[in-house]
JSON list of C-alpha atoms in Angstrom, two decimals:
[
{"chain": "A", "resi": 1, "resn": "GLY", "atom": "CA", "xyz": [-80.23, -80.19, 55.01]},
{"chain": "A", "resi": 2, "resn": "ASN", "atom": "CA", "xyz": [-82.64, -81.12, 57.76]},
{"chain": "A", "resi": 3, "resn": "GLY", "atom": "CA", "xyz": [-83.50, -77.45, 58.62]},
{"chain": "A", "resi": 4, "resn": "ASN", "atom": "CA", "xyz": [-81.47, -77.61, 61.85]},
{"chain": "A", "resi": 5, "resn": "ASN", "atom": "CA", "xyz": [-79.86, -74.30, 61.43]},
{"chain": "A", "resi": 6, "resn": "TRP", "atom": "CA", "xyz": [-78.15, -72.35, 64.22]},
{"chain": "A", "resi": 7, "resn": "THR", "atom": "CA", "xyz": [-79.06, -68.70, 64.73]},
{"chain": "A", "resi": 8, "resn": "PRO", "atom": "CA", "xyz": [-75.89, -66.63, 64.99]},
{"chain": "A", "resi": 9, "resn": "ASN", "atom": "CA", "xyz": [-75.60, -64.96, 68.55]},
{"chain": "A", "resi": 10, "resn": "ASN", "atom": "CA", "xyz": [-73.03, -62.37, 69.49]},
{"chain": "A", "resi": 11, "resn": "LEU", "atom": "CA", "xyz": [-71.10, -62.75, 66.21]},
{"chain": "A", "resi": 12, "resn": "SER", "atom": "CA", "xyz": [-70.16, -59.66, 64.10]},
{"chain": "A", "resi": 13, "resn": "VAL", "atom": "CA", "xyz": [-69.18, -59.55, 60.46]},
{"chain": "A", "resi": 14, "resn": "THR", "atom": "CA", "xyz": [-68.65, -55.84, 60.45]},
{"chain": "A", "resi": 15, "resn": "ALA", "atom": "CA", "xyz": [-65.24, -54.76, 59.23]},
{"chain": "A", "resi": 16, "resn": "GLY", "atom": "CA", "xyz": [-62.74, -53.69, 62.01]},
{"chain": "A", "resi": 17, "resn": "ALA", "atom": "CA", "xyz": [-61.41, -54.85, 65.30]},
{"chain": "A", "resi": 18, "resn": "GLY", "atom": "CA", "xyz": [-64.64, -56.52, 66.28]},
{"chain": "A", "resi": 19, "resn": "ASN", "atom": "CA", "xyz": [-65.02, -58.65, 63.21]},
{"chain": "A", "resi": 20, "resn": "ASP", "atom": "CA", "xyz": [-65.43, -62.29, 64.05]},
{"chain": "A", "resi": 21, "resn": "SER", "atom": "CA", "xyz": [-65.25, -63.55, 60.42]},
{"chain": "A", "resi": 22, "resn": "LEU", "atom": "CA", "xyz": [-61.60, -64.00, 59.67]},
{"chain": "A", "resi": 23, "resn": "VAL", "atom": "CA", "xyz": [-59.44, -65.85, 57.09]},
{"chain": "A", "resi": 24, "resn": "ASP", "atom": "CA", "xyz": [-57.33, -67.60, 59.61]},
{"chain": "A", "resi": 25, "resn": "THR", "atom": "CA", "xyz": [-57.21, -71.34, 58.83]},
{"chain": "A", "resi": 26, "resn": "PRO", "atom": "CA", "xyz": [-54.80, -74.16, 59.72]},
{"chain": "A", "resi": 27, "resn": "THR", "atom": "CA", "xyz": [-54.25, -74.84, 55.97]},
{"chain": "A", "resi": 28, "resn": "SER", "atom": "CA", "xyz": [-52.41, -72.29, 53.68]},
{"chain": "A", "resi": 29, "resn": "TYR", "atom": "CA", "xyz": [-54.21, -71.29, 50.70]},
{"chain": "A", "resi": 30, "resn": "GLY", "atom": "CA", "xyz": [-51.19, -69.93, 48.86]},
{"chain": "A", "resi": 31, "resn": "THR", "atom": "CA", "xyz": [-52.07, -66.82, 46.90]},
{"chain": "A", "resi": 32, "resn": "ASP", "atom": "CA", "xyz": [-55.90, -66.90, 47.14]},
{"chain": "A", "resi": 33, "resn": "THR", "atom": "CA", "xyz": [-56.80, -63.43, 48.25]},
{"chain": "A", "resi": 34, "resn": "SER", "atom": "CA", "xyz": [-60.55, -64.09, 48.75]},
{"chain": "A", "resi": 35, "resn": "GLY", "atom": "CA", "xyz": [-60.48, -62.41, 52.21]},
{"chain": "A", "resi": 36, "resn": "VAL", "atom": "CA", "xyz": [-62.71, -59.29, 52.63]},
{"chain": "A", "resi": 37, "resn": "GLY", "atom": "CA", "xyz": [-59.50, -57.04, 52.55]},
{"chain": "A", "resi": 38, "resn": "GLY", "atom": "CA", "xyz": [-57.77, -59.01, 49.99]},
{"chain": "A", "resi": 39, "resn": "GLU", "atom": "CA", "xyz": [-56.00, -61.09, 52.65]},
{"chain": "A", "resi": 40, "resn": "VAL", "atom": "CA", "xyz": [-54.53, -64.51, 51.80]},
{"chain": "A", "resi": 41, "resn": "ARG", "atom": "CA", "xyz": [-56.36, -67.34, 53.67]},
{"chain": "A", "resi": 42, "resn": "GLY", "atom": "CA", "xyz": [-53.92, -69.24, 55.89]},
{"chain": "A", "resi": 43, "resn": "ASN", "atom": "CA", "xyz": [-52.43, -69.77, 59.42]},
{"chain": "A", "resi": 44, "resn": "TYR", "atom": "CA", "xyz": [-51.96, -66.44, 61.21]},
{"chain": "A", "resi": 45, "resn": "CYS", "atom": "CA", "xyz": [-50.11, -65.26, 64.29]},
{"chain": "A", "resi": 46, "resn": "THR", "atom": "CA", "xyz": [-52.04, -64.49, 67.57]},
{"chain": "A", "resi": 47, "resn": "PHE", "atom": "CA", "xyz": [-51.13, -63.72, 71.20]},
{"chain": "A", "resi": 48, "resn": "ASN", "atom": "CA", "xyz": [-49.44, -66.71, 72.78]},
{"chain": "A", "resi": 49, "resn": "ALA", "atom": "CA", "xyz": [-51.59, -68.21, 75.43]},
{"chain": "A", "resi": 50, "resn": "VAL", "atom": "CA", "xyz": [-48.71, -70.02, 77.16]},
{"chain": "A", "resi": 51, "resn": "ASP", "atom": "CA", "xyz": [-46.14, -67.18, 76.70]},
{"chain": "A", "resi": 52, "resn": "LYS", "atom": "CA", "xyz": [-47.55, -64.23, 78.67]},
{"chain": "A", "resi": 53, "resn": "GLY", "atom": "CA", "xyz": [-47.64, -62.86, 82.13]},
{"chain": "A", "resi": 54, "resn": "SER", "atom": "CA", "xyz": [-50.12, -64.06, 84.74]},
{"chain": "A", "resi": 55, "resn": "SER", "atom": "CA", "xyz": [-52.25, -60.86, 84.96]},
{"chain": "A", "resi": 56, "resn": "ILE", "atom": "CA", "xyz": [-53.00, -60.88, 81.18]},
{"chain": "A", "resi": 57, "resn": "GLY", "atom": "CA", "xyz": [-56.29, -62.40, 79.85]},
{"chain": "A", "resi": 58, "resn": "LEU", "atom": "CA", "xyz": [-56.76, -63.37, 76.29]},
{"chain": "A", "resi": 59, "resn": "SER", "atom": "CA", "xyz": [-59.99, -63.42, 74.34]},
{"chain": "A", "resi": 60, "resn": "ASN", "atom": "CA", "xyz": [-61.54, -63.24, 70.85]},
{"chain": "A", "resi": 61, "resn": "GLY", "atom": "CA", "xyz": [-59.43, -65.88, 69.38]},
{"chain": "A", "resi": 62, "resn": "ASN", "atom": "CA", "xyz": [-56.42, -64.77, 71.25]},
{"chain": "A", "resi": 63, "resn": "LEU", "atom": "CA", "xyz": [-56.36, -61.49, 69.42]},
{"chain": "A", "resi": 64, "resn": "GLN", "atom": "CA", "xyz": [-57.44, -59.43, 72.39]},
{"chain": "A", "resi": 65, "resn": "PHE", "atom": "CA", "xyz": [-54.99, -58.76, 75.35]},
{"chain": "A", "resi": 66, "resn": "VAL", "atom": "CA", "xyz": [-56.31, -57.33, 78.64]},
{"chain": "A", "resi": 67, "resn": "GLU", "atom": "CA", "xyz": [-53.89, -56.57, 81.55]},
{"chain": "A", "resi": 68, "resn": "SER", "atom": "CA", "xyz": [-56.23, -56.21, 84.52]},
{"chain": "A", "resi": 69, "resn": "GLY", "atom": "CA", "xyz": [-53.96, -56.83, 87.50]},
{"chain": "A", "resi": 70, "resn": "GLY", "atom": "CA", "xyz": [-51.77, -53.82, 87.32]},
{"chain": "A", "resi": 71, "resn": "GLY", "atom": "CA", "xyz": [-48.81, -56.12, 87.12]},
{"chain": "A", "resi": 72, "resn": "GLN", "atom": "CA", "xyz": [-47.08, -54.46, 84.03]},
{"chain": "A", "resi": 73, "resn": "ASP", "atom": "CA", "xyz": [-47.09, -57.98, 82.35]},
{"chain": "A", "resi": 74, "resn": "CYS", "atom": "CA", "xyz": [-46.06, -58.84, 78.84]},
{"chain": "A", "resi": 75, "resn": "ALA", "atom": "CA", "xyz": [-47.06, -61.21, 76.07]},
{"chain": "A", "resi": 76, "resn": "ARG", "atom": "CA", "xyz": [-45.31, -62.57, 73.02]},
{"chain": "A", "resi": 77, "resn": "ALA", "atom": "CA", "xyz": [-47.04, -63.57, 69.68]},
{"chain": "A", "resi": 78, "resn": "THR", "atom": "CA", "xyz": [-47.09, -67.20, 68.52]},
{"chain": "A", "resi": 79, "resn": "PHE", "atom": "CA", "xyz": [-44.68, -66.71, 65.52]},
{"chain": "A", "resi": 80, "resn": "ALA", "atom": "CA", "xyz": [-41.20, -65.51, 65.46]},
{"chain": "A", "resi": 81, "resn": "ILE", "atom": "CA", "xyz": [-40.21, -62.98, 62.84]},
{"chain": "A", "resi": 82, "resn": "PRO", "atom": "CA", "xyz": [-38.20, -64.79, 60.10]},
{"chain": "A", "resi": 83, "resn": "SER", "atom": "CA", "xyz": [-34.59, -63.66, 59.73]},
{"chain": "A", "resi": 84, "resn": "SER", "atom": "CA", "xyz": [-35.11, -62.12, 56.27]},
{"chain": "A", "resi": 85, "resn": "GLY", "atom": "CA", "xyz": [-38.04, -60.28, 54.46]},
{"chain": "A", "resi": 86, "resn": "LYS", "atom": "CA", "xyz": [-40.43, -57.57, 55.40]},
{"chain": "A", "resi": 87, "resn": "TRP", "atom": "CA", "xyz": [-43.19, -58.06, 58.06]},
{"chain": "A", "resi": 88, "resn": "TYR", "atom": "CA", "xyz": [-46.12, -55.92, 59.27]},
{"chain": "A", "resi": 89, "resn": "TRP", "atom": "CA", "xyz": [-48.88, -56.12, 61.82]},
{"chain": "A", "resi": 90, "resn": "GLU", "atom": "CA", "xyz": [-51.25, -53.59, 63.58]},
{"chain": "A", "resi": 91, "resn": "THR", "atom": "CA", "xyz": [-52.78, -53.17, 67.04]},
{"chain": "A", "resi": 92, "resn": "LEU", "atom": "CA", "xyz": [-55.70, -51.06, 68.11]},
{"chain": "A", "resi": 93, "resn": "LEU", "atom": "CA", "xyz": [-55.20, -49.65, 71.74]},
{"chain": "A", "resi": 94, "resn": "GLY", "atom": "CA", "xyz": [-58.49, -50.37, 73.31]},
{"chain": "A", "resi": 95, "resn": "ALA", "atom": "CA", "xyz": [-57.70, -48.73, 76.53]},
{"chain": "A", "resi": 96, "resn": "VAL", "atom": "CA", "xyz": [-54.37, -47.20, 77.64]},
{"chain": "A", "resi": 97, "resn": "GLY", "atom": "CA", "xyz": [-54.71, -47.76, 81.38]},
{"chain": "A", "resi": 98, "resn": "ALA", "atom": "CA", "xyz": [-51.63, -46.77, 83.32]},
{"chain": "A", "resi": 99, "resn": "GLY", "atom": "CA", "xyz": [-49.19, -47.42, 80.54]},
{"chain": "A", "resi": 100, "resn": "CYS", "atom": "CA", "xyz": [-48.19, -49.79, 77.72]},
{"chain": "A", "resi": 101, "resn": "ASN", "atom": "CA", "xyz": [-45.36, -50.61, 75.31]},
{"chain": "A", "resi": 102, "resn": "ILE", "atom": "CA", "xyz": [-45.47, -52.33, 71.79]},
{"chain": "A", "resi": 103, "resn": "GLY", "atom": "CA", "xyz": [-42.74, -53.69, 69.52]},
{"chain": "A", "resi": 104, "resn": "ILE", "atom": "CA", "xyz": [-40.52, -56.71, 69.27]},
{"chain": "A", "resi": 105, "resn": "ALA", "atom": "CA", "xyz": [-38.41, -58.75, 71.68]},
{"chain": "A", "resi": 106, "resn": "THR", "atom": "CA", "xyz": [-36.63, -62.09, 72.06]},
{"chain": "A", "resi": 107, "resn": "SER", "atom": "CA", "xyz": [-37.86, -65.22, 73.77]},
{"chain": "A", "resi": 108, "resn": "SER", "atom": "CA", "xyz": [-35.45, -64.51, 76.70]},
{"chain": "A", "resi": 109, "resn": "THR", "atom": "CA", "xyz": [-37.02, -61.12, 77.47]},
{"chain": "A", "resi": 110, "resn": "ALA", "atom": "CA", "xyz": [-38.95, -60.99, 80.83]},
{"chain": "A", "resi": 111, "resn": "LEU", "atom": "CA", "xyz": [-42.65, -61.22, 80.90]},
{"chain": "A", "resi": 112, "resn": "THR", "atom": "CA", "xyz": [-42.85, -58.46, 83.44]},
{"chain": "A", "resi": 113, "resn": "ALA", "atom": "CA", "xyz": [-41.66, -54.93, 82.79]},
{"chain": "A", "resi": 114, "resn": "GLY", "atom": "CA", "xyz": [-38.40, -54.08, 84.34]},
{"chain": "A", "resi": 115, "resn": "GLY", "atom": "CA", "xyz": [-36.82, -57.43, 83.74]},
{"chain": "A", "resi": 116, "resn": "ALA", "atom": "CA", "xyz": [-34.34, -58.18, 80.95]},
{"chain": "A", "resi": 117, "resn": "LEU", "atom": "CA", "xyz": [-35.30, -56.80, 77.49]},
{"chain": "A", "resi": 118, "resn": "THR", "atom": "CA", "xyz": [-33.73, -57.48, 74.23]},
{"chain": "A", "resi": 119, "resn": "GLY", "atom": "CA", "xyz": [-35.67, -55.55, 71.67]},
{"chain": "A", "resi": 120, "resn": "VAL", "atom": "CA", "xyz": [-37.25, -52.45, 70.54]},
{"chain": "A", "resi": 121, "resn": "LEU", "atom": "CA", "xyz": [-40.41, -50.99, 72.02]},
{"chain": "A", "resi": 122, "resn": "TYR", "atom": "CA", "xyz": [-42.45, -47.91, 71.27]},
{"chain": "A", "resi": 123, "resn": "GLN", "atom": "CA", "xyz": [-43.78, -46.60, 74.50]},
{"chain": "A", "resi": 124, "resn": "PHE", "atom": "CA", "xyz": [-47.10, -44.81, 75.07]},
{"chain": "A", "resi": 125, "resn": "SER", "atom": "CA", "xyz": [-45.31, -41.74, 76.44]},
{"chain": "A", "resi": 126, "resn": "GLY", "atom": "CA", "xyz": [-43.90, -41.14, 72.91]},
{"chain": "A", "resi": 127, "resn": "TYR", "atom": "CA", "xyz": [-40.44, -42.49, 73.55]},
{"chain": "A", "resi": 128, "resn": "VAL", "atom": "CA", "xyz": [-38.48, -45.61, 72.27]},
{"chain": "A", "resi": 129, "resn": "ALA", "atom": "CA", "xyz": [-36.78, -48.25, 74.43]},
{"chain": "A", "resi": 130, "resn": "ILE", "atom": "CA", "xyz": [-34.00, -50.21, 72.86]},
{"chain": "A", "resi": 131, "resn": "ASN", "atom": "CA", "xyz": [-32.46, -53.30, 74.67]},
{"chain": "A", "resi": 132, "resn": "GLY", "atom": "CA", "xyz": [-33.77, -52.08, 78.01]},
{"chain": "A", "resi": 133, "resn": "TRP", "atom": "CA", "xyz": [-37.02, -50.68, 79.66]},
{"chain": "A", "resi": 134, "resn": "GLY", "atom": "CA", "xyz": [-35.51, -47.21, 80.16]},
{"chain": "A", "resi": 135, "resn": "SER", "atom": "CA", "xyz": [-36.08, -44.51, 77.36]},
{"chain": "A", "resi": 136, "resn": "SER", "atom": "CA", "xyz": [-33.62, -44.37, 74.61]},
{"chain": "A", "resi": 137, "resn": "GLY", "atom": "CA", "xyz": [-34.90, -41.18, 73.34]},
{"chain": "A", "resi": 138, "resn": "ALA", "atom": "CA", "xyz": [-38.01, -39.24, 72.13]},
{"chain": "A", "resi": 139, "resn": "TYR", "atom": "CA", "xyz": [-39.93, -40.89, 69.22]},
{"chain": "A", "resi": 140, "resn": "GLY", "atom": "CA", "xyz": [-43.08, -40.31, 67.36]},
{"chain": "A", "resi": 141, "resn": "GLY", "atom": "CA", "xyz": [-45.18, -38.65, 70.08]},
{"chain": "A", "resi": 142, "resn": "ALA", "atom": "CA", "xyz": [-47.51, -40.24, 72.61]},
{"chain": "A", "resi": 143, "resn": "TYR", "atom": "CA", "xyz": [-50.38, -42.49, 71.63]},
{"chain": "A", "resi": 144, "resn": "THR", "atom": "CA", "xyz": [-53.69, -43.28, 73.50]},
{"chain": "A", "resi": 145, "resn": "THR", "atom": "CA", "xyz": [-56.98, -45.02, 73.44]},
{"chain": "A", "resi": 146, "resn": "ASN", "atom": "CA", "xyz": [-58.29, -45.85, 69.86]},
{"chain": "A", "resi": 147, "resn": "ASP", "atom": "CA", "xyz": [-54.83, -45.11, 68.23]},
{"chain": "A", "resi": 148, "resn": "VAL", "atom": "CA", "xyz": [-53.82, -47.84, 65.66]},
{"chain": "A", "resi": 149, "resn": "ILE", "atom": "CA", "xyz": [-50.12, -48.66, 65.92]},
{"chain": "A", "resi": 150, "resn": "GLY", "atom": "CA", "xyz": [-48.51, -50.41, 62.89]},
{"chain": "A", "resi": 151, "resn": "ILE", "atom": "CA", "xyz": [-45.19, -52.24, 63.24]},
{"chain": "A", "resi": 152, "resn": "ALA", "atom": "CA", "xyz": [-43.04, -52.80, 60.10]},
{"chain": "A", "resi": 153, "resn": "VAL", "atom": "CA", "xyz": [-39.98, -54.98, 60.50]},
{"chain": "A", "resi": 154, "resn": "ASN", "atom": "CA", "xyz": [-37.48, -55.05, 57.49]},
{"chain": "A", "resi": 155, "resn": "MET", "atom": "CA", "xyz": [-35.12, -57.90, 58.37]},
{"chain": "A", "resi": 156, "resn": "ASP", "atom": "CA", "xyz": [-33.19, -57.33, 55.18]},
{"chain": "A", "resi": 157, "resn": "THR", "atom": "CA", "xyz": [-32.10, -53.87, 56.34]},
{"chain": "A", "resi": 158, "resn": "GLY", "atom": "CA", "xyz": [-32.35, -54.59, 60.07]},
{"chain": "A", "resi": 159, "resn": "THR", "atom": "CA", "xyz": [-34.90, -51.77, 60.52]},
{"chain": "A", "resi": 160, "resn": "ILE", "atom": "CA", "xyz": [-38.00, -51.30, 62.66]},
{"chain": "A", "resi": 161, "resn": "THR", "atom": "CA", "xyz": [-40.50, -48.52, 61.88]},
{"chain": "A", "resi": 162, "resn": "PHE", "atom": "CA", "xyz": [-43.73, -47.79, 63.82]},
{"chain": "A", "resi": 163, "resn": "TYR", "atom": "CA", "xyz": [-46.86, -46.14, 62.33]},
{"chain": "A", "resi": 164, "resn": "LYS", "atom": "CA", "xyz": [-49.56, -44.20, 64.10]},
{"chain": "A", "resi": 165, "resn": "ASN", "atom": "CA", "xyz": [-52.98, -44.15, 62.61]},
{"chain": "A", "resi": 166, "resn": "GLY", "atom": "CA", "xyz": [-51.37, -44.78, 59.10]},
{"chain": "A", "resi": 167, "resn": "SER", "atom": "CA", "xyz": [-48.59, -42.30, 59.30]},
{"chain": "A", "resi": 168, "resn": "SER", "atom": "CA", "xyz": [-45.01, -43.44, 59.35]},
{"chain": "A", "resi": 169, "resn": "LEU", "atom": "CA", "xyz": [-42.93, -42.16, 62.49]},
{"chain": "A", "resi": 170, "resn": "GLY", "atom": "CA", "xyz": [-39.64, -42.94, 60.78]},
{"chain": "A", "resi": 171, "resn": "ALA", "atom": "CA", "xyz": [-37.18, -45.69, 61.62]},
{"chain": "A", "resi": 172, "resn": "ALA", "atom": "CA", "xyz": [-37.00, -46.25, 65.30]},
{"chain": "A", "resi": 173, "resn": "TYR", "atom": "CA", "xyz": [-33.97, -48.65, 65.16]},
{"chain": "A", "resi": 174, "resn": "SER", "atom": "CA", "xyz": [-31.78, -49.87, 62.23]},
{"chain": "A", "resi": 175, "resn": "SER", "atom": "CA", "xyz": [-29.44, -52.47, 63.73]},
{"chain": "A", "resi": 176, "resn": "LEU", "atom": "CA", "xyz": [-31.63, -55.53, 64.13]},
{"chain": "A", "resi": 177, "resn": "SER", "atom": "CA", "xyz": [-29.52, -58.65, 63.82]},
{"chain": "A", "resi": 178, "resn": "SER", "atom": "CA", "xyz": [-30.69, -61.51, 61.62]},
{"chain": "A", "resi": 179, "resn": "ALA", "atom": "CA", "xyz": [-28.91, -63.87, 64.05]},
{"chain": "A", "resi": 180, "resn": "ILE", "atom": "CA", "xyz": [-31.33, -62.90, 66.77]},
{"chain": "A", "resi": 181, "resn": "GLN", "atom": "CA", "xyz": [-34.97, -64.37, 66.72]},
{"chain": "A", "resi": 182, "resn": "TYR", "atom": "CA", "xyz": [-37.51, -61.62, 67.57]},
{"chain": "A", "resi": 183, "resn": "PHE", "atom": "CA", "xyz": [-41.20, -61.90, 68.31]},
{"chain": "A", "resi": 184, "resn": "PRO", "atom": "CA", "xyz": [-44.08, -59.30, 68.32]},
{"chain": "A", "resi": 185, "resn": "PHE", "atom": "CA", "xyz": [-44.15, -58.20, 71.86]},
{"chain": "A", "resi": 186, "resn": "PHE", "atom": "CA", "xyz": [-46.81, -56.33, 73.99]},
{"chain": "A", "resi": 187, "resn": "GLN", "atom": "CA", "xyz": [-46.57, -54.91, 77.61]},
{"chain": "A", "resi": 188, "resn": "GLY", "atom": "CA", "xyz": [-49.55, -53.33, 79.42]},
{"chain": "A", "resi": 189, "resn": "THR", "atom": "CA", "xyz": [-50.56, -51.98, 82.83]},
{"chain": "A", "resi": 190, "resn": "GLY", "atom": "CA", "xyz": [-54.35, -51.89, 83.10]},
{"chain": "A", "resi": 191, "resn": "ASN", "atom": "CA", "xyz": [-54.77, -51.62, 79.22]},
{"chain": "A", "resi": 192, "resn": "THR", "atom": "CA", "xyz": [-56.20, -53.56, 76.31]},
{"chain": "A", "resi": 193, "resn": "TRP", "atom": "CA", "xyz": [-54.53, -54.29, 72.98]},
{"chain": "A", "resi": 194, "resn": "ILE", "atom": "CA", "xyz": [-56.44, -55.79, 69.85]},
{"chain": "A", "resi": 195, "resn": "ALA", "atom": "CA", "xyz": [-54.10, -57.24, 67.37]},
{"chain": "A", "resi": 196, "resn": "ASN", "atom": "CA", "xyz": [-54.40, -57.84, 63.68]},
{"chain": "A", "resi": 197, "resn": "PHE", "atom": "CA", "xyz": [-51.58, -59.95, 62.13]},
{"chain": "A", "resi": 198, "resn": "GLY", "atom": "CA", "xyz": [-53.32, -60.05, 58.79]},
{"chain": "A", "resi": 199, "resn": "GLN", "atom": "CA", "xyz": [-56.35, -62.23, 59.41]},
{"chain": "A", "resi": 200, "resn": "ARG", "atom": "CA", "xyz": [-58.54, -59.30, 58.64]},
{"chain": "A", "resi": 201, "resn": "ALA", "atom": "CA", "xyz": [-58.08, -56.03, 56.53]},
{"chain": "A", "resi": 202, "resn": "PHE", "atom": "CA", "xyz": [-55.57, -53.64, 57.92]},
{"chain": "A", "resi": 203, "resn": "ALA", "atom": "CA", "xyz": [-56.77, -50.33, 59.00]}
]
């Protein structure tokens, strides 16, 4: 009202991974779909700043993960996956580095690759790891820089399915237990993940 207006600096409202105008708010707006991509305004998941390995840096509202120390570290998201229903999120691989994995894991899973793992991970080499870091078989083909990996979890059927650039790779595992609490889970070695849990339009 007094003409004291800020000039926006280093803010982007262009759709995509760099968009700084999101619908993430502390208050839920129910079914209001006024977001740019028809998103419901409300409280969304991010990377968890206090549940990650020490070599991981978070930025851009804790939606960007950078592993810069070569430590093979991991990070969980802030929200656990409910024991029923269908859940989906996407990540853009900003840089592949020396390797990375993405999927779901429990709160007891180690935050450094090679430790205890209870969960399902799609490995950048094109394999899937189930309840252990070693490969459990070929799956979906390799992924690399600028690929968008979608993760769909159906807790009603106990199934996790990964998508690469919009194409389903088929069920990776179909024995998830509703008695086990899983979190979105990310691992990296010199790589970058850019997450989207619904606070902007999905790719």
